[in-house]
mmCIF file of C-alpha atoms in Angstrom:
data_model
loop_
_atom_site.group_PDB
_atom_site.id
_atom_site.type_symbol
_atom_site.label_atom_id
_atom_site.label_comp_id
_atom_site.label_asym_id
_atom_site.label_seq_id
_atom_site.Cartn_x
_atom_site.Cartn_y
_atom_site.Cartn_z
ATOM 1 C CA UNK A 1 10.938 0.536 -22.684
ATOM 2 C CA UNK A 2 9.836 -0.920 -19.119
ATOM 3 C CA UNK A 3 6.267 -0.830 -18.406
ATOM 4 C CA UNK A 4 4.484 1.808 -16.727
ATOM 5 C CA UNK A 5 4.098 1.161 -13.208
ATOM 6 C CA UNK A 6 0.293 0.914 -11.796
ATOM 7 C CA UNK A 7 -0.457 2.265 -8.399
ATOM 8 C CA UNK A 8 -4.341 2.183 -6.889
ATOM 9 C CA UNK A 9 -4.375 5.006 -4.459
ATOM 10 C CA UNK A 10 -6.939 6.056 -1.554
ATOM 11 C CA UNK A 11 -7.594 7.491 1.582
ATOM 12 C CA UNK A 12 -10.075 8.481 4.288
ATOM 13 C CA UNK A 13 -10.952 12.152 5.276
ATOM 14 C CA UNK A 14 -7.751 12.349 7.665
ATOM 15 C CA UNK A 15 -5.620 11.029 5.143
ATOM 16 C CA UNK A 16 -6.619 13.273 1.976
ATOM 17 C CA UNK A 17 -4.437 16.239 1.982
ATOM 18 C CA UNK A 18 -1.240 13.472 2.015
ATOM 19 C CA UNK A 19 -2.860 10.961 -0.869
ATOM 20 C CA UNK A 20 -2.965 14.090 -3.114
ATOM 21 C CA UNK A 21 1.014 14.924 -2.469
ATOM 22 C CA UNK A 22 1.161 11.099 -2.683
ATOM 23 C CA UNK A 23 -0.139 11.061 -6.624
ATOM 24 C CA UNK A 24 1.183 14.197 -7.284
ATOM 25 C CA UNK A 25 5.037 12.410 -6.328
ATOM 26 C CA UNK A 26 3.872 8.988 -7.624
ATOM 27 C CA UNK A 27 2.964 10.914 -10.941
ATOM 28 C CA UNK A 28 5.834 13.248 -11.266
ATOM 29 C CA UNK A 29 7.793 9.964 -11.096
ATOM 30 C CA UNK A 30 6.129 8.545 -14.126
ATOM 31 C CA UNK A 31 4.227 6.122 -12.255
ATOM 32 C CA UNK A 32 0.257 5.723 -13.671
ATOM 33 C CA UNK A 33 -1.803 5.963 -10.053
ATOM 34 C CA UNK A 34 -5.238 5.219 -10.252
ATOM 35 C CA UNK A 35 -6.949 7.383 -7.638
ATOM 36 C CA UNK A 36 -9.517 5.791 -5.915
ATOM 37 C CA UNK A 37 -10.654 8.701 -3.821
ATOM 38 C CA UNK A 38 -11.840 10.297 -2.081
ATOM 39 C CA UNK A 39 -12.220 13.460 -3.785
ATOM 40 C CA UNK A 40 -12.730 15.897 -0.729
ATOM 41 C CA UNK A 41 -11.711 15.964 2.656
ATOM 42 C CA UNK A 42 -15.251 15.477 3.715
ATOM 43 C CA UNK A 43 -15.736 12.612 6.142
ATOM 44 C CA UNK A 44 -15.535 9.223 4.840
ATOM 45 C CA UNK A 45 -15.640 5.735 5.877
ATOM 46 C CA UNK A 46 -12.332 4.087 5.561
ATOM 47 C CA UNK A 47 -12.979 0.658 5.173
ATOM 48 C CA UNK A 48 -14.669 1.310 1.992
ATOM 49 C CA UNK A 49 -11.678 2.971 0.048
ATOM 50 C CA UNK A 50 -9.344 0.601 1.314
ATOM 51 C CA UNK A 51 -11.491 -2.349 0.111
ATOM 52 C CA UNK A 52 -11.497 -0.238 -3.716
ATOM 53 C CA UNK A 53 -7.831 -0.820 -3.647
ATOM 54 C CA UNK A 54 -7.171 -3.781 -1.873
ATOM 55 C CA UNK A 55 -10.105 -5.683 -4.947
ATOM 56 C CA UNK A 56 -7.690 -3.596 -7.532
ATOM 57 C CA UNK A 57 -3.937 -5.110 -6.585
ATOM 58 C CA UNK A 58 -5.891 -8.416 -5.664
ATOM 59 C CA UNK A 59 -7.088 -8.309 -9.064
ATOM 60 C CA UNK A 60 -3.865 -7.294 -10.589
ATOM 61 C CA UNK A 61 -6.038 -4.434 -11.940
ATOM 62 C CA UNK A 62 -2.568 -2.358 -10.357
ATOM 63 C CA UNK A 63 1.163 -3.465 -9.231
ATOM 64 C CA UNK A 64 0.560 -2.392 -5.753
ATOM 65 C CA UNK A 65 -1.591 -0.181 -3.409
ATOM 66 C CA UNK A 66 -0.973 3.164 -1.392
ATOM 67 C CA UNK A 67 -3.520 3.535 1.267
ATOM 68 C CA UNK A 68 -3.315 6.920 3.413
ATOM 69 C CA UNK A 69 -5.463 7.012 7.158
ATOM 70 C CA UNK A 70 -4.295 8.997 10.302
ATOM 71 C CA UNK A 71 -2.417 6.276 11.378
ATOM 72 C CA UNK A 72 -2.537 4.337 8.340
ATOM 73 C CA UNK A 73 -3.958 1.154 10.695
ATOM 74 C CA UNK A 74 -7.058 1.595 9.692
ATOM 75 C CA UNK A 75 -6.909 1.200 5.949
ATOM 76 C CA UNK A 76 -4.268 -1.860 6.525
ATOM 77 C CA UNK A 77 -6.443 -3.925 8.688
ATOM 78 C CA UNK A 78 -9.317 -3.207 6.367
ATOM 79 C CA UNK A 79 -7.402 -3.720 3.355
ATOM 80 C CA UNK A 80 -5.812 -6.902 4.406
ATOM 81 C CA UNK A 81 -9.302 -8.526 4.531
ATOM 82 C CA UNK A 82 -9.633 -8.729 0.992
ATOM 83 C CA UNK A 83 -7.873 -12.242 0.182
ATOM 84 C CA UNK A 84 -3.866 -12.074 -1.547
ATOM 85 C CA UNK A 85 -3.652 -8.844 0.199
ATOM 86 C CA UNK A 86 -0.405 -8.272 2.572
ATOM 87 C CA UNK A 87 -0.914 -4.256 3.139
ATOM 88 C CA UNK A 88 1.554 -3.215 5.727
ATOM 89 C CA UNK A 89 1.827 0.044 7.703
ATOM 90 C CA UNK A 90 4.996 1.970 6.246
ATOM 91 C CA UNK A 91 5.570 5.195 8.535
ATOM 92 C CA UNK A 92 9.675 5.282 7.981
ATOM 93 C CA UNK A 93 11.827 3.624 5.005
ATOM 94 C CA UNK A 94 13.214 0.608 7.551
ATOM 95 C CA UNK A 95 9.661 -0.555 7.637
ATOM 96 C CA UNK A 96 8.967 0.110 3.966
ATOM 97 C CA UNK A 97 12.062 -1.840 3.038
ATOM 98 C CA UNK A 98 11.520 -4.893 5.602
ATOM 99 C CA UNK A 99 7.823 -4.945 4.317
ATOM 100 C CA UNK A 100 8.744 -5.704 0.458
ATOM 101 C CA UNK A 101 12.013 -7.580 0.826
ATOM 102 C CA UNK A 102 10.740 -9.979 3.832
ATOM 103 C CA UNK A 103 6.805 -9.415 3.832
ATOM 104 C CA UNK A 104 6.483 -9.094 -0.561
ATOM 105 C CA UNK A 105 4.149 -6.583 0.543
ATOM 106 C CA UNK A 106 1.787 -5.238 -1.721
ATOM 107 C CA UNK A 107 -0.059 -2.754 -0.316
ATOM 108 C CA UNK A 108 1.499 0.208 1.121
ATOM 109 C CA UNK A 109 -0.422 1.974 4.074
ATOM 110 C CA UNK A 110 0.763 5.583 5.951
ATOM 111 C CA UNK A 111 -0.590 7.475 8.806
ATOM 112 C CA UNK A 112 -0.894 10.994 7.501
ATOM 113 C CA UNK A 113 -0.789 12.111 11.498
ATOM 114 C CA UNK A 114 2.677 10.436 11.733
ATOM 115 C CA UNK A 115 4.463 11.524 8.477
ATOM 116 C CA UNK A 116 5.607 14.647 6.540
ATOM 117 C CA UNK A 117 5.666 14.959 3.285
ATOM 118 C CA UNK A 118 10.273 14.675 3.263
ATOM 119 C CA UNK A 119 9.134 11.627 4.922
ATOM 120 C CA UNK A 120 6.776 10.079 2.720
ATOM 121 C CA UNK A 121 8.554 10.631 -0.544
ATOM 122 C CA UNK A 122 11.670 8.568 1.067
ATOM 123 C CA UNK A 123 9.148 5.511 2.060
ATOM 124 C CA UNK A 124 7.757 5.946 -0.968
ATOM 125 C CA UNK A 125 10.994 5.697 -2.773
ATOM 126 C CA UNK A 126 11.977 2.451 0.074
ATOM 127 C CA UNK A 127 8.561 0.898 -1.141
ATOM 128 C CA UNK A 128 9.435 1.315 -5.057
ATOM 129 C CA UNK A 129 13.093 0.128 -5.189
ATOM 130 C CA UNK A 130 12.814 -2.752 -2.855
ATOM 131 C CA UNK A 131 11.927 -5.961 -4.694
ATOM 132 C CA UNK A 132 11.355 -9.070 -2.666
ATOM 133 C CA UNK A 133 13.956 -11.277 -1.624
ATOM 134 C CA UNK A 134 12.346 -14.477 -1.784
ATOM 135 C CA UNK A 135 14.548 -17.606 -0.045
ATOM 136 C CA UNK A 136 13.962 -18.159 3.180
ATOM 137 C CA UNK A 137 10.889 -15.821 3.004
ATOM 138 C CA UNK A 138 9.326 -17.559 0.368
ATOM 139 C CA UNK A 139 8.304 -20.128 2.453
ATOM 140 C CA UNK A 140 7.029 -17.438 5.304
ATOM 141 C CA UNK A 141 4.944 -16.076 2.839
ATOM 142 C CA UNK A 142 3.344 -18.774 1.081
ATOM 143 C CA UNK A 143 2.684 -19.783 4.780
ATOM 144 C CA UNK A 144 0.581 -16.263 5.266
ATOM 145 C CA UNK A 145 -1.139 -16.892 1.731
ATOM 146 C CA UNK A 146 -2.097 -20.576 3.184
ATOM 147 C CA UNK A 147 -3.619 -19.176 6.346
ATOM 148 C CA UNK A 148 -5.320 -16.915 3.714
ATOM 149 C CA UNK A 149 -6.713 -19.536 1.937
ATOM 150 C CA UNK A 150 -7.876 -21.150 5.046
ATOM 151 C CA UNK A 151 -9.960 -18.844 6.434
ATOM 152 C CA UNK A 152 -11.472 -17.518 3.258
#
């Protein structure tokens, strides 16, 4: 039997009602999501929830990350602080696919303002089944994870 996969999950405020159709899908597709909150739509500061997730997929405490924002900029730019971190903004599946196989994304972030909920189950679904390529972009990414290392 293949091993569960492990999803951290948040949001902000604008991005609440889509996390919880987000872990509802992730967990009616057997995937074990590890919601971060919030737990309300009450107003919340982003960079805190995306910083929970980011420190969880950093410290392989989960596969990969979902982040959910209005735009879903927000979250990513916050997230993408925390160091081995490459959270990309996923509004459509071409994005979603381009950001595993070429970017071996590993955070996930949408902009509940710019998708449906059709529309995030497909990305979703992109984001799951596409595994990294490696090859040429290997060498692009150990080039971002350098930079990383750099700086931090």
């Amino acid at each position: 039997m293949a091993e569960k996969i492990q999803i951290a999950l948040a949001s902000d405020h604008a991005g609440f009602a889509l996390k919880e159709k987000v872990r509802n899908y992730l967990t009616s597709k057997g995937v074990e999501v590890h919601d971060l909150g919030p737990n309300s739509p009450a107003s919340v500061d982003y960079p805190e929830y995306a910083e929970k997730v980011a420190t969880e997929v950093a410290g392989h405490q989960a596969d990969s990350g979902i982040l959910v924002c209005g735009t879903g900029l927000g979250m990513m730019l916050a997230a993408n602080k925390v160091p081995g971190i490459r959270a990309l903004p996923c509004n459509d599946t071409l994005s979603a696919h381009f950001a595993r196989s070429h970017n071996n994304g590993n955070i996930l972030s949408m902009g509940a303002r710019l998708v449906d909920e059709a529309t995030m189950e497909k990305v979703i679904d992109t984001w799951l089944a596409t595994p990294f390529e490696g090859g040429r972009h290997e060498q692009r990414v150990k080039q971002i994870d350098a930079i990383d290392q750099r700086h931090h």
